[in-house]
PDB file of C-alpha atoms in Angstrom:
ATOM      1  CA  UNK P 784    -209.148 -15.000-116.008  1.00 82.00           C
ATOM      2  CA  UNK P 785    -205.997 -16.901-116.920  1.00 97.00           C
ATOM      3  CA  UNK P 786    -203.843 -16.330-119.986  1.00 98.00           C
ATOM      4  CA  UNK P 787    -203.336 -19.559-121.955  1.00 97.00           C
ATOM      5  CA  UNK P 788    -199.792 -20.243-123.160  1.00 97.00           C
ATOM      6  CA  UNK P 789    -199.596 -23.610-124.963  1.00 97.00           C
ATOM      7  CA  UNK P 790    -202.137 -25.194-122.635  1.00 97.00           C
ATOM      8  CA  UNK P 791    -200.894 -23.723-119.369  1.00 98.00           C
ATOM      9  CA  UNK P 792    -203.070 -21.007-117.817  1.00 98.00           C
ATOM     10  CA  UNK P 793    -201.103 -18.178-116.193  1.00 98.00           C
ATOM     11  CA  UNK P 794    -202.557 -15.698-113.709  1.00 98.00           C
ATOM     12  CA  UNK P 795    -202.122 -12.210-115.149  1.00 98.00           C
ATOM     13  CA  UNK P 796    -200.739 -10.454-112.077  1.00 98.00           C
ATOM     14  CA  UNK P 797    -197.907  -8.158-111.089  1.00 97.00           C
ATOM     15  CA  UNK P 798    -195.484  -9.324-108.422  1.00 98.00           C
ATOM     16  CA  UNK P 799    -197.249  -7.161-105.828  1.00 98.00           C
ATOM     17  CA  UNK P 800    -200.604  -8.679-106.777  1.00 98.00           C
ATOM     18  CA  UNK P 801    -199.138 -12.198-106.682  1.00 98.00           C
ATOM     19  CA  UNK P 802    -197.843 -11.651-103.154  1.00 98.00           C
ATOM     20  CA  UNK P 803    -201.211 -10.267-102.022  1.00 98.00           C
ATOM     21  CA  UNK P 804    -202.938 -13.329-103.461  1.00 98.00           C
ATOM     22  CA  UNK P 805    -200.352 -15.594-101.842  1.00 98.00           C
ATOM     23  CA  UNK P 806    -200.959 -14.029 -98.443  1.00 98.00           C
ATOM     24  CA  UNK P 807    -204.729 -14.276 -98.943  1.00 98.00           C
ATOM     25  CA  UNK P 808    -204.317 -18.017 -99.589  1.00 98.00           C
ATOM     26  CA  UNK P 809    -202.185 -18.310 -96.432  1.00 98.00           C
ATOM     27  CA  UNK P 810    -205.040 -16.813 -94.447  1.00 98.00           C
ATOM     28  CA  UNK P 811    -207.689 -18.997 -96.111  1.00 97.00           C
ATOM     29  CA  UNK P 812    -209.031 -22.288 -94.839  1.00 96.00           C
ATOM     30  CA  UNK P 813    -207.876 -25.469 -96.541  1.00 97.00           C
ATOM     31  CA  UNK P 814    -204.761 -26.255 -98.552  1.00 98.00           C
ATOM     32  CA  UNK P 815    -203.569 -24.307-101.592  1.00 98.00           C
ATOM     33  CA  UNK P 816    -200.552 -24.429-103.875  1.00 98.00           C
ATOM     34  CA  UNK P 817    -198.585 -22.112-106.136  1.00 98.00           C
ATOM     35  CA  UNK P 818    -196.599 -23.085-109.239  1.00 98.00           C
ATOM     36  CA  UNK P 819    -194.051 -21.037-111.183  1.00 97.00           C
ATOM     37  CA  UNK P 820    -193.709 -22.537-114.689  1.00 97.00           C
ATOM     38  CA  UNK P 821    -190.939 -21.546-117.102  1.00 94.00           C
ATOM     39  CA  UNK P 822    -190.771 -22.582-120.796  1.00 93.00           C
ATOM     40  CA  UNK P 823    -189.178 -25.913-119.841  1.00 92.00           C
ATOM     41  CA  UNK P 824    -192.144 -26.768-117.604  1.00 95.00           C
ATOM     42  CA  UNK P 825    -194.640 -25.645-120.254  1.00 96.00           C
ATOM     43  CA  UNK P 826    -192.933 -27.995-122.709  1.00 95.00           C
ATOM     44  CA  UNK P 827    -193.226 -30.821-120.176  1.00 94.00           C
ATOM     45  CA  UNK P 828    -196.932 -30.017-119.828  1.00 96.00           C
ATOM     46  CA  UNK P 829    -197.404 -30.205-123.601  1.00 95.00           C
ATOM     47  CA  UNK P 830    -196.075 -33.769-123.537  1.00 94.00           C
ATOM     48  CA  UNK P 831    -197.643 -34.909-120.262  1.00 97.00           C
ATOM     49  CA  UNK P 832    -201.345 -34.411-119.605  1.00 97.00           C
ATOM     50  CA  UNK P 833    -201.000 -35.313-115.913  1.00 98.00           C
ATOM     51  CA  UNK P 834    -198.320 -32.638-115.455  1.00 98.00           C
ATOM     52  CA  UNK P 835    -200.522 -30.116-117.229  1.00 98.00           C
ATOM     53  CA  UNK P 836    -203.431 -30.960-114.928  1.00 98.00           C
ATOM     54  CA  UNK P 837    -201.238 -30.590-111.819  1.00 98.00           C
ATOM     55  CA  UNK P 838    -199.928 -27.204-112.974  1.00 98.00           C
ATOM     56  CA  UNK P 839    -203.319 -25.857-114.042  1.00 98.00           C
ATOM     57  CA  UNK P 840    -204.859 -27.153-110.806  1.00 98.00           C
ATOM     58  CA  UNK P 841    -202.766 -24.721-108.751  1.00 98.00           C
ATOM     59  CA  UNK P 842    -204.428 -21.783-107.010  1.00 98.00           C
ATOM     60  CA  UNK P 843    -201.804 -19.431-108.431  1.00 98.00           C
ATOM     61  CA  UNK P 844    -199.796 -19.969-111.646  1.00 98.00           C
ATOM     62  CA  UNK P 845    -196.969 -17.454-112.017  1.00 98.00           C
ATOM     63  CA  UNK P 846    -194.794 -16.860-115.116  1.00 97.00           C
ATOM     64  CA  UNK P 847    -191.205 -17.575-114.108  1.00 93.00           C
ATOM     65  CA  UNK P 848    -188.920 -15.994-116.674  1.00 83.00           C
ATOM     66  CA  UNK P 849    -188.867 -13.806-119.742  1.00 89.00           C
ATOM     67  CA  UNK P 850    -189.634 -16.693-122.122  1.00 92.00           C
ATOM     68  CA  UNK P 851    -193.222 -17.005-120.890  1.00 96.00           C
ATOM     69  CA  UNK P 852    -193.709 -13.224-121.134  1.00 96.00           C
ATOM     70  CA  UNK P 853    -192.436 -13.175-124.732  1.00 95.00           C
ATOM     71  CA  UNK P 854    -194.535 -16.209-125.619  1.00 96.00           C
ATOM     72  CA  UNK P 855    -197.727 -14.668-124.246  1.00 97.00           C
ATOM     73  CA  UNK P 856    -197.036 -11.404-126.106  1.00 97.00           C
ATOM     74  CA  UNK P 857    -196.415 -13.278-129.376  1.00 96.00           C
ATOM     75  CA  UNK P 858    -199.807 -14.973-128.944  1.00 97.00           C
ATOM     76  CA  UNK P 859    -201.479 -11.574-128.550  1.00 96.00           C
ATOM     77  CA  UNK P 860    -202.378 -12.161-124.889  1.00 97.00           C
ATOM     78  CA  UNK P 861    -199.683 -10.269-122.959  1.00 97.00           C
ATOM     79  CA  UNK P 862    -199.005 -10.863-119.270  1.00 98.00           C
ATOM     80  CA  UNK P 863    -198.352  -7.916-116.955  1.00 97.00           C
ATOM     81  CA  UNK P 864    -194.817  -8.946-115.930  1.00 96.00           C
ATOM     82  CA  UNK P 865    -192.599 -11.888-115.089  1.00 95.00           C
ATOM     83  CA  UNK P 866    -192.893 -13.051-111.485  1.00 97.00           C
ATOM     84  CA  UNK P 867    -189.853 -15.256-110.766  1.00 95.00           C
ATOM     85  CA  UNK P 868    -190.549 -17.888-108.121  1.00 96.00           C
ATOM     86  CA  UNK P 869    -187.481 -17.032-106.070  1.00 95.00           C
ATOM     87  CA  UNK P 870    -188.508 -13.357-105.864  1.00 96.00           C
ATOM     88  CA  UNK P 871    -192.088 -14.289-105.027  1.00 98.00           C
ATOM     89  CA  UNK P 872    -190.720 -16.498-102.226  1.00 98.00           C
ATOM     90  CA  UNK P 873    -188.570 -13.655-100.875  1.00 98.00           C
ATOM     91  CA  UNK P 874    -191.527 -11.270-100.728  1.00 98.00           C
ATOM     92  CA  UNK P 875    -193.669 -13.945 -99.095  1.00 98.00           C
ATOM     93  CA  UNK P 876    -191.035 -14.626 -96.414  1.00 98.00           C
ATOM     94  CA  UNK P 877    -190.800 -10.925 -95.646  1.00 98.00           C
ATOM     95  CA  UNK P 878    -194.566 -10.735 -95.139  1.00 98.00           C
ATOM     96  CA  UNK P 879    -194.679 -14.009 -93.189  1.00 98.00           C
ATOM     97  CA  UNK P 880    -191.877 -12.827 -90.904  1.00 98.00           C
ATOM     98  CA  UNK P 881    -193.897  -9.719 -90.090  1.00 98.00           C
ATOM     99  CA  UNK P 882    -196.772 -11.938 -88.956  1.00 98.00           C
ATOM    100  CA  UNK P 883    -194.634 -14.524 -87.152  1.00 98.00           C
ATOM    101  CA  UNK P 884    -195.665 -17.308 -89.515  1.00 98.00           C
ATOM    102  CA  UNK P 885    -193.845 -20.616 -89.951  1.00 98.00           C
ATOM    103  CA  UNK P 886    -192.172 -22.160 -92.995  1.00 98.00           C
ATOM    104  CA  UNK P 887    -191.063 -25.709 -93.842  1.00 98.00           C
ATOM    105  CA  UNK P 888    -188.283 -26.271 -96.389  1.00 98.00           C
ATOM    106  CA  UNK P 889    -188.482 -29.424 -98.510  1.00 98.00           C
ATOM    107  CA  UNK P 890    -186.007 -30.445-101.199  1.00 98.00           C
ATOM    108  CA  UNK P 891    -182.434 -30.322-102.495  1.00 97.00           C
ATOM    109  CA  UNK P 892    -179.508 -32.518-101.446  1.00 97.00           C
ATOM    110  CA  UNK P 893    -179.035 -33.538 -97.799  1.00 97.00           C
ATOM    111  CA  UNK P 894    -177.861 -30.603 -95.714  1.00 97.00           C
ATOM    112  CA  UNK P 895    -178.923 -27.870 -98.153  1.00 98.00           C
ATOM    113  CA  UNK P 896    -182.333 -27.207 -96.585  1.00 98.00           C
ATOM    114  CA  UNK P 897    -180.670 -26.834 -93.167  1.00 98.00           C
ATOM    115  CA  UNK P 898    -178.164 -24.338 -94.582  1.00 98.00           C
ATOM    116  CA  UNK P 899    -180.990 -22.416 -96.216  1.00 98.00           C
ATOM    117  CA  UNK P 900    -182.954 -22.427 -92.948  1.00 98.00           C
ATOM    118  CA  UNK P 901    -180.020 -20.909 -91.072  1.00 98.00           C
ATOM    119  CA  UNK P 902    -179.546 -18.118 -93.610  1.00 98.00           C
ATOM    120  CA  UNK P 903    -183.256 -17.360 -93.971  1.00 98.00           C
ATOM    121  CA  UNK P 904    -183.738 -17.177 -90.187  1.00 97.00           C
ATOM    122  CA  UNK P 905    -181.027 -14.519 -90.060  1.00 97.00           C
ATOM    123  CA  UNK P 906    -182.332 -12.683 -93.117  1.00 97.00           C
ATOM    124  CA  UNK P 907    -185.984 -12.619 -92.039  1.00 98.00           C
ATOM    125  CA  UNK P 908    -186.214 -12.103 -88.266  1.00 96.00           C
ATOM    126  CA  UNK P 909    -189.632 -13.235 -87.099  1.00 97.00           C
ATOM    127  CA  UNK P 910    -189.882 -16.016 -89.671  1.00 98.00           C
ATOM    128  CA  UNK P 911    -190.161 -19.369 -87.915  1.00 98.00           C
ATOM    129  CA  UNK P 912    -188.540 -22.345 -89.621  1.00 98.00           C
ATOM    130  CA  UNK P 913    -190.868 -25.208 -88.702  1.00 98.00           C
ATOM    131  CA  UNK P 914    -188.655 -27.929 -90.164  1.00 98.00           C
ATOM    132  CA  UNK P 915    -186.590 -29.177 -93.098  1.00 98.00           C
ATOM    133  CA  UNK P 916    -186.223 -32.316 -95.191  1.00 98.00           C
ATOM    134  CA  UNK P 917    -184.049 -33.107 -98.196  1.00 98.00           C
ATOM    135  CA  UNK P 918    -185.544 -34.177-101.513  1.00 98.00           C
ATOM    136  CA  UNK P 919    -184.023 -37.668-101.482  1.00 97.00           C
ATOM    137  CA  UNK P 920    -186.870 -39.672-100.018  1.00 97.00           C
ATOM    138  CA  UNK P 921    -188.669 -42.712-101.402  1.00 96.00           C
ATOM    139  CA  UNK P 922    -191.953 -42.569 -99.493  1.00 97.00           C
ATOM    140  CA  UNK P 923    -194.160 -39.511 -99.112  1.00 98.00           C
ATOM    141  CA  UNK P 924    -195.830 -40.626 -95.876  1.00 98.00           C
ATOM    142  CA  UNK P 925    -193.076 -39.881 -93.328  1.00 98.00           C
ATOM    143  CA  UNK P 926    -192.341 -36.501 -94.957  1.00 98.00           C
ATOM    144  CA  UNK P 927    -196.016 -35.518 -95.008  1.00 98.00           C
ATOM    145  CA  UNK P 928    -196.357 -36.528 -91.360  1.00 98.00           C
ATOM    146  CA  UNK P 929    -193.252 -34.517 -90.394  1.00 98.00           C
ATOM    147  CA  UNK P 930    -194.706 -31.414 -92.039  1.00 98.00           C
ATOM    148  CA  UNK P 931    -198.080 -31.983 -90.367  1.00 98.00           C
ATOM    149  CA  UNK P 932    -196.439 -32.405 -86.957  1.00 98.00           C
ATOM    150  CA  UNK P 933    -194.377 -29.238 -87.500  1.00 98.00           C
ATOM    151  CA  UNK P 934    -197.541 -27.135 -87.819  1.00 98.00           C
ATOM    152  CA  UNK P 935    -196.029 -25.176 -90.716  1.00 98.00           C
ATOM    153  CA  UNK P 936    -198.180 -22.463 -92.278  1.00 98.00           C
ATOM    154  CA  UNK P 937    -196.297 -22.673 -95.579  1.00 98.00           C
ATOM    155  CA  UNK P 938    -194.060 -25.209 -97.357  1.00 98.00           C
ATOM    156  CA  UNK P 939    -191.480 -24.447-100.042  1.00 98.00           C
ATOM    157  CA  UNK P 940    -191.451 -27.613-102.169  1.00 98.00           C
ATOM    158  CA  UNK P 941    -188.208 -27.737-104.165  1.00 98.00           C
ATOM    159  CA  UNK P 942    -188.219 -31.139-105.865  1.00 98.00           C
ATOM    160  CA  UNK P 943    -187.923 -30.042-109.484  1.00 94.00           C
ATOM    161  CA  UNK P 944    -190.721 -30.049-112.048  1.00 94.00           C
ATOM    162  CA  UNK P 945    -193.039 -31.770-112.574  1.00 95.00           C
ATOM    163  CA  UNK P 946    -192.302 -33.885-109.483  1.00 97.00           C
ATOM    164  CA  UNK P 947    -193.006 -30.987-107.101  1.00 98.00           C
ATOM    165  CA  UNK P 948    -196.310 -30.161-108.820  1.00 98.00           C
ATOM    166  CA  UNK P 949    -197.459 -33.780-108.570  1.00 98.00           C
ATOM    167  CA  UNK P 950    -196.333 -33.877-104.931  1.00 98.00           C
ATOM    168  CA  UNK P 951    -198.230 -30.728-103.947  1.00 98.00           C
ATOM    169  CA  UNK P 952    -201.412 -31.745-105.764  1.00 98.00           C
ATOM    170  CA  UNK P 953    -201.364 -35.165-104.100  1.00 98.00           C
ATOM    171  CA  UNK P 954    -200.121 -34.371-100.586  1.00 98.00           C
ATOM    172  CA  UNK P 955    -201.020 -30.735 -99.931  1.00 98.00           C
ATOM    173  CA  UNK P 956    -204.131 -31.285 -97.785  1.00 98.00           C
ATOM    174  CA  UNK P 957    -202.473 -34.037 -95.710  1.00 98.00           C
ATOM    175  CA  UNK P 958    -199.580 -31.753 -94.706  1.00 98.00           C
ATOM    176  CA  UNK P 959    -201.917 -29.417 -92.829  1.00 98.00           C
ATOM    177  CA  UNK P 960    -200.134 -26.416 -94.357  1.00 98.00           C
ATOM    178  CA  UNK P 961    -202.344 -23.755 -95.906  1.00 98.00           C
ATOM    179  CA  UNK P 962    -199.927 -22.912 -98.724  1.00 98.00           C
ATOM    180  CA  UNK P 963    -197.325 -24.907-100.655  1.00 98.00           C
ATOM    181  CA  UNK P 964    -195.056 -23.263-103.249  1.00 98.00           C
ATOM    182  CA  UNK P 965    -193.195 -25.176-105.958  1.00 98.00           C
ATOM    183  CA  UNK P 966    -189.829 -23.453-106.294  1.00 98.00           C
ATOM    184  CA  UNK P 967    -187.425 -25.753-108.160  1.00 94.00           C
ATOM    185  CA  UNK P 968    -183.804 -25.112-107.226  1.00 93.00           C
ATOM    186  CA  UNK P 969    -184.465 -22.134-104.954  1.00 96.00           C
ATOM    187  CA  UNK P 970    -183.142 -23.824-101.797  1.00 97.00           C
ATOM    188  CA  UNK P 971    -179.659 -23.992-103.315  1.00 95.00           C
ATOM    189  CA  UNK P 972    -179.775 -20.230-103.864  1.00 95.00           C
ATOM    190  CA  UNK P 973    -181.132 -19.563-100.363  1.00 97.00           C
ATOM    191  CA  UNK P 974    -178.392 -21.793 -98.923  1.00 97.00           C
ATOM    192  CA  UNK P 975    -175.712 -19.915-100.867  1.00 95.00           C
ATOM    193  CA  UNK P 976    -174.456 -22.980-102.770  1.00 92.00           C
ATOM    194  CA  UNK P 977    -175.716 -21.632-106.118  1.00 85.00           C
ATOM    195  CA  UNK P 978    -175.368 -17.981-107.080  1.00 75.00           C
ATOM    196  CA  UNK P 979    -178.301 -16.232-108.700  1.00 71.00           C
ATOM    197  CA  UNK P 980    -177.588 -14.162-111.801  1.00 69.00           C
ATOM    198  CA  UNK P 981    -176.568 -10.521-111.172  1.00 75.00           C
ATOM    199  CA  UNK P 982    -179.308  -7.876-111.408  1.00 80.00           C
ATOM    200  CA  UNK P 983    -178.314  -6.797-114.944  1.00 73.00           C
ATOM    201  CA  UNK P 984    -178.930 -10.300-116.319  1.00 69.00           C
ATOM    202  CA  UNK P 985    -182.236 -10.657-114.437  1.00 70.00           C
ATOM    203  CA  UNK P 986    -183.486  -7.229-115.550  1.00 74.00           C
ATOM    204  CA  UNK P 987    -182.696  -7.946-119.210  1.00 62.00           C
ATOM    205  CA  UNK P 988    -184.132 -11.453-119.372  1.00 66.00           C
ATOM    206  CA  UNK P 989    -180.690 -13.033-119.589  1.00 64.00           C
ATOM    207  CA  UNK P 990    -180.674 -15.068-116.387  1.00 69.00           C
ATOM    208  CA  UNK P 991    -180.784 -18.254-118.473  1.00 60.00           C
ATOM    209  CA  UNK P 992    -177.619 -17.161-120.329  1.00 60.00           C
ATOM    210  CA  UNK P 993    -175.764 -16.457-117.080  1.00 62.00           C
ATOM    211  CA  UNK P 994    -176.675 -19.882-115.711  1.00 63.00           C
ATOM    212  CA  UNK P 995    -175.628 -21.551-118.947  1.00 60.00           C
ATOM    213  CA  UNK P 996    -172.208 -19.865-118.759  1.00 65.00           C
ATOM    214  CA  UNK P 997    -171.864 -21.054-115.160  1.00 71.00           C
ATOM    215  CA  UNK P 998    -173.202 -24.559-115.869  1.00 69.00           C
ATOM    216  CA  UNK P 999    -172.585 -25.553-119.524  1.00 70.00           C
ATOM    217  CA  UNK P1000    -174.063 -28.997-118.800  1.00 66.00           C
ATOM    218  CA  UNK P1001    -177.492 -27.288-118.706  1.00 56.00           C
ATOM    219  CA  UNK P1002    -177.394 -26.880-122.506  1.00 57.00           C
ATOM    220  CA  UNK P1003    -179.824 -29.799-122.973  1.00 59.00           C
ATOM    221  CA  UNK P1004    -182.396 -28.175-120.716  1.00 60.00           C
ATOM    222  CA  UNK P1005    -181.805 -24.747-122.242  1.00 58.00           C
ATOM    223  CA  UNK P1006    -182.719 -26.088-125.693  1.00 62.00           C
ATOM    224  CA  UNK P1007    -186.301 -26.222-124.429  1.00 68.00           C
ATOM    225  CA  UNK P1008    -186.475 -22.414-124.740  1.00 74.00           C
ATOM    226  CA  UNK P1009    -186.061 -22.219-128.548  1.00 80.00           C
ATOM    227  CA  UNK P1010    -188.363 -25.260-128.868  1.00 86.00           C
ATOM    228  CA  UNK P1011    -190.948 -23.426-126.772  1.00 89.00           C
ATOM    229  CA  UNK P1012    -190.732 -20.374-129.054  1.00 85.00           C
ATOM    230  CA  UNK P1013    -191.123 -22.605-132.129  1.00 88.00           C
ATOM    231  CA  UNK P1014    -194.297 -24.056-130.636  1.00 94.00           C
ATOM    232  CA  UNK P1015    -195.560 -20.559-129.784  1.00 94.00           C
ATOM    233  CA  UNK P1016    -195.067 -19.487-133.422  1.00 92.00           C
ATOM    234  CA  UNK P1017    -196.943 -22.593-134.603  1.00 93.00           C
ATOM    235  CA  UNK P1018    -199.797 -21.792-132.202  1.00 93.00           C
ATOM    236  CA  UNK P1019    -199.861 -18.179-133.419  1.00 90.00           C
ATOM    237  CA  UNK P1020    -200.271 -19.367-137.023  1.00 91.00           C
ATOM    238  CA  UNK P1021    -203.292 -21.452-135.995  1.00 86.00           C
ATOM    239  CA  UNK P1022    -204.927 -18.319-134.597  1.00 73.00           C
TER     240      UNK P1022
END
């Protein structure tokens, strides 16, 4: 049973439950994908029916950030907790490393995925990096074939939303991977080129504020958060 927040259905799970479901998908036949929408992505889904279909078509839809949690609570349908994509990915890599599974990294600027691969291999002994590819490609075919040839169990797709959601929905089965995870700018964090907010900011739902202080040019994107809350209040009035 998913919790509807402005047309996007979120799975009501704790982080531990999300990871268990993620691992179950990894051990299941066929191709599956996970999305981690924040308020900005929900706003994009409100305006774009195709994006909404790609997000809602995922096997696991996780609330990335405090905004979604507050929005769901305001609508009277609270979610258990926020499950940030980057933390979900870290837990998944830990579990995959324990089982000797393989991971393909797709996205970011040239060279970033390779840097991330090097750091993740050291951080998660036992995790096999099947391959990497930057996000600056024009045709899907060669990338899909490279992933298929790599034999990767899982793919972290970091192309930004909603491009990554469209990409996973369209190409997932052809990659041969059992699980694809849309993770936005996570590769930059894994590579060490972008610093994640300190624990205090993350624990208090202020990660967005920390990033805005670090990157003032994000102000345009950050304005989606108050807009999201306005739309939540409008939806609440309808109820």
